[in-house]
Amino acid sequence: MAYTKHETAIIEDGASIGDGTRIGPFCTIQKDAVIGGGCTFGQNVHIGDCVKIGNHCKVQNNASIFEGVVLEDYVFCGPACCFANDATPRSKYPKGDLSCERTIVREGASIGANATIIMGNPIGRYAMVGAGAVVTRRVPAHALMIGIPARQTGWVCECGMQLNKALLCETCGRQYEYLPDDEGLRKTRMK
């Protein structure tokens, strides 16, 4: 089994794409990008040089994922979300090749429509970044982040639902506990 792409998609030589991945119209995948299997890309998605994307990720229309970004498995990127990779952009003073800070989005995290992730700020496992948020700092595992700049307003379950004050998901029954060093939450049991 191979990947499928729309006839208008551009995939540069050197890009690696896993089996079962679907690439929509007007997408651009630059050289040395590595994309896992079972991923879905909407229309007009840009994947930069040397980006790494895990298995079963979903990247919606008009998303821009630039050099230095790593998406682990099952990451969701909403429409028009953007990973900014230049802290001091200037048209008049081009920098040539950027040495970007790495931005890692951990397994199962979701990034809402029109959200912006500033380079070098990792997103924890199963965290949820709300639509339009601007992430300027590290996001703990299972954190719910909204606003400009993004601030934490709660915790979310692996299934995506918000946790109650006891860190229990009333929808699926998963229970969580705090991780040390403000790293977020971890699952302790199923109800």
Short mmCIF file of C-alpha atoms in Angstrom, two decimals:
data_model
loop_
_atom_site.label_atom_id
_atom_site.label_comp_id
_atom_site.label_asym_id
_atom_site.label_seq_id
_atom_site.Cartn_x
_atom_site.Cartn_y
_atom_site.Cartn_z
CA MET A 1 0.00 0.00 0.00
CA ALA A 2 1.28 3.48 -0.79
CA TYR A 3 0.20 7.03 -0.02
CA THR A 4 -2.26 8.97 -2.19
CA LYS A 5 -2.04 12.59 -3.25
CA HIS A 6 -4.16 15.03 -5.18
CA GLU A 7 -2.76 15.89 -8.62
CA THR A 8 -2.10 19.50 -7.51
CA ALA A 9 -0.03 18.53 -4.46
CA ILE A 10 3.73 19.13 -4.68
CA ILE A 11 6.04 16.63 -3.00
CA GLU A 12 9.74 17.45 -3.28
CA ASP A 13 12.40 14.80 -3.85
CA GLY A 14 13.72 13.45 -0.58
CA ALA A 15 10.40 13.57 1.29
CA SER A 16 9.33 10.27 2.86
CA ILE A 17 5.61 9.47 3.20
CA GLY A 18 4.15 6.40 4.91
CA ASP A 19 1.54 3.96 3.66
CA GLY A 20 -2.09 5.00 3.74
CA THR A 21 -1.40 8.72 4.08
CA ARG A 22 -3.71 10.98 2.05
CA ILE A 23 -2.51 14.37 0.79
CA GLY A 24 -5.12 16.90 -0.35
CA PRO A 25 -5.16 19.56 -3.08
CA PHE A 26 -2.46 22.25 -3.25
CA CYS A 27 -0.37 20.78 -0.43
CA THR A 28 3.39 21.33 -0.42
CA ILE A 29 5.73 18.82 1.22
CA GLN A 30 9.36 19.95 1.20
CA LYS A 31 12.47 17.83 0.88
CA ASP A 32 13.57 15.71 3.81
CA ALA A 33 10.15 15.86 5.49
CA VAL A 34 9.28 12.50 7.08
CA ILE A 35 5.58 11.64 7.36
CA GLY A 36 4.24 8.47 8.95
CA GLY A 37 1.46 6.20 7.79
CA GLY A 38 -2.28 6.74 8.01
CA CYS A 39 -2.08 10.55 8.10
CA THR A 40 -4.59 12.91 6.48
CA PHE A 41 -3.73 16.34 5.07
CA GLY A 42 -6.47 18.77 4.00
CA GLN A 43 -6.04 21.26 1.20
CA ASN A 44 -3.25 23.85 1.00
CA VAL A 45 -1.17 22.39 3.84
CA HIS A 46 2.52 23.35 3.95
CA ILE A 47 5.03 20.91 5.47
CA GLY A 48 8.54 22.37 5.73
CA ASP A 49 11.93 20.85 5.15
CA CYS A 50 13.01 18.30 7.78
CA VAL A 51 9.62 18.28 9.57
CA LYS A 52 8.84 14.93 11.22
CA ILE A 53 5.22 13.75 11.50
CA GLY A 54 4.21 10.51 13.21
CA ASN A 55 1.49 8.03 12.33
CA HIS A 56 -2.24 8.78 12.16
CA CYS A 57 -1.90 12.56 12.40
CA LYS A 58 -4.60 14.82 10.97
CA VAL A 59 -3.61 18.21 9.54
CA GLN A 60 -6.53 20.37 8.42
CA ASN A 61 -6.79 22.91 5.58
CA ASN A 62 -4.29 25.79 5.35
CA ALA A 63 -2.07 24.63 8.22
CA SER A 64 1.62 25.60 8.10
CA ILE A 65 4.18 23.36 9.76
CA PHE A 66 7.67 24.78 9.32
CA GLU A 67 11.19 23.41 9.81
CA GLY A 68 12.02 22.31 13.36
CA VAL A 69 8.60 20.80 14.18
CA VAL A 70 8.08 17.21 15.30
CA LEU A 71 4.54 15.82 15.61
CA GLU A 72 4.29 12.50 17.42
CA ASP A 73 1.52 9.96 16.65
CA TYR A 74 -2.19 10.95 16.65
CA VAL A 75 -1.63 14.73 16.70
CA PHE A 76 -4.47 16.91 15.38
CA CYS A 77 -3.68 20.30 13.77
CA GLY A 78 -6.78 22.40 13.10
CA PRO A 79 -7.45 24.61 10.08
CA ALA A 80 -4.94 27.44 9.54
CA CYS A 81 -2.84 26.64 12.60
CA CYS A 82 0.75 27.79 12.29
CA PHE A 83 4.10 26.89 13.83
CA ALA A 84 6.20 30.08 13.79
CA ASN A 85 9.91 29.30 13.50
CA ASP A 86 11.58 32.73 13.31
CA ALA A 87 11.74 34.82 16.50
CA THR A 88 12.95 37.96 14.70
CA PRO A 89 11.53 37.99 11.16
CA ARG A 90 12.64 40.77 8.81
CA SER A 91 12.19 40.97 5.07
CA LYS A 92 14.98 43.54 4.69
CA TYR A 93 17.52 41.40 6.59
CA PRO A 94 17.13 37.79 5.44
CA LYS A 95 18.90 35.24 7.61
CA GLY A 96 19.47 32.54 5.02
CA ASP A 97 19.25 29.13 6.63
CA LEU A 98 17.57 29.31 10.01
CA SER A 99 18.75 27.12 12.82
CA CYS A 100 15.34 26.63 14.36
CA GLU A 101 14.56 25.65 17.89
CA ARG A 102 12.80 22.32 17.88
CA THR A 103 9.10 22.30 18.68
CA ILE A 104 7.79 18.89 19.76
CA VAL A 105 4.07 18.12 19.88
CA ARG A 106 3.60 14.96 21.94
CA GLU A 107 1.28 12.05 21.21
CA GLY A 108 -2.43 12.78 20.96
CA ALA A 109 -2.23 16.56 21.41
CA SER A 110 -4.74 18.77 19.58
CA ILE A 111 -4.14 22.27 18.23
CA GLY A 112 -7.24 24.30 17.37
CA ALA A 113 -8.07 26.35 14.30
CA ASN A 114 -5.95 29.49 13.77
CA ALA A 115 -3.73 28.72 16.77
CA THR A 116 -0.09 29.82 16.61
CA ILE A 117 2.73 27.92 18.29
CA ILE A 118 5.88 30.01 18.84
CA MET A 119 9.07 28.01 18.21
CA GLY A 120 10.67 26.02 20.99
CA ASN A 121 7.52 25.56 23.11
CA PRO A 122 6.73 21.86 23.51
CA ILE A 123 3.11 20.67 23.67
CA GLY A 124 2.51 17.82 26.14
CA ARG A 125 0.72 14.52 25.53
CA TYR A 126 -3.03 14.89 24.95
CA ALA A 127 -2.92 18.63 25.64
CA MET A 128 -5.51 20.79 23.89
CA VAL A 129 -4.71 24.24 22.48
CA GLY A 130 -7.92 26.17 21.80
CA ALA A 131 -8.85 27.92 18.57
CA GLY A 132 -6.96 31.18 18.03
CA ALA A 133 -4.61 30.67 20.99
CA VAL A 134 -0.99 31.85 20.82
CA VAL A 135 1.35 29.47 22.66
CA THR A 136 4.39 31.30 24.06
CA ARG A 137 5.49 28.77 26.71
CA ARG A 138 5.63 25.02 27.42
CA VAL A 139 2.26 23.27 27.57
CA PRO A 140 1.96 20.47 30.18
CA ALA A 141 0.47 17.06 29.36
CA HIS A 142 -3.36 17.15 29.30
CA ALA A 143 -3.48 20.96 29.78
CA LEU A 144 -6.30 22.99 28.22
CA MET A 145 -4.81 26.23 26.87
CA ILE A 146 -6.78 29.20 25.49
CA GLY A 147 -6.28 32.88 24.75
CA ILE A 148 -3.57 35.32 23.69
CA PRO A 149 -1.12 34.56 25.11
CA ALA A 150 -2.38 31.05 25.84
CA ARG A 151 -3.06 30.34 29.49
CA GLN A 152 -4.13 27.14 31.17
CA THR A 153 -7.80 26.99 32.11
CA GLY A 154 -8.17 23.32 32.99
CA TRP A 155 -7.27 19.75 32.14
CA VAL A 156 -8.49 17.41 29.39
CA CYS A 157 -8.79 13.65 29.13
CA GLU A 158 -7.21 11.47 26.48
CA CYS A 159 -10.70 11.33 24.92
CA GLY A 160 -10.74 15.15 24.65
CA MET A 161 -13.34 15.95 27.31
CA GLN A 162 -12.60 18.35 30.16
CA LEU A 163 -11.77 16.76 33.53
CA ASN A 164 -13.62 17.65 36.73
CA LYS A 165 -11.85 19.01 39.83
CA ALA A 166 -11.06 15.47 41.00
CA LEU A 167 -9.22 14.91 37.67
CA LEU A 168 -11.87 12.39 36.57
CA CYS A 169 -13.38 12.26 33.09
CA GLU A 170 -17.10 11.91 33.61
CA THR A 171 -17.51 10.81 29.98
CA CYS A 172 -15.15 7.82 29.74
CA GLY A 173 -14.19 7.23 33.39
CA ARG A 174 -10.43 7.76 33.12
CA GLN A 175 -8.81 9.05 36.32
CA TYR A 176 -5.64 11.17 36.40
CA GLU A 177 -3.04 12.38 38.87
CA TYR A 178 -0.50 15.19 38.82
CA LEU A 179 3.01 14.53 37.52
CA PRO A 180 5.98 15.95 39.43
CA ASP A 181 7.68 19.19 38.34
CA ASP A 182 4.55 20.69 36.78
CA GLU A 183 4.78 18.29 33.82
CA GLY A 184 0.99 17.84 33.70
CA LEU A 185 -1.10 14.73 34.35
CA ARG A 186 -0.88 10.99 33.88
CA LYS A 187 -3.64 8.41 33.71
CA THR A 188 -3.97 6.28 36.85
CA ARG A 189 -6.95 4.05 36.11
CA MET A 190 -10.15 3.46 34.19
CA LYS A 191 -13.40 3.70 36.11
#
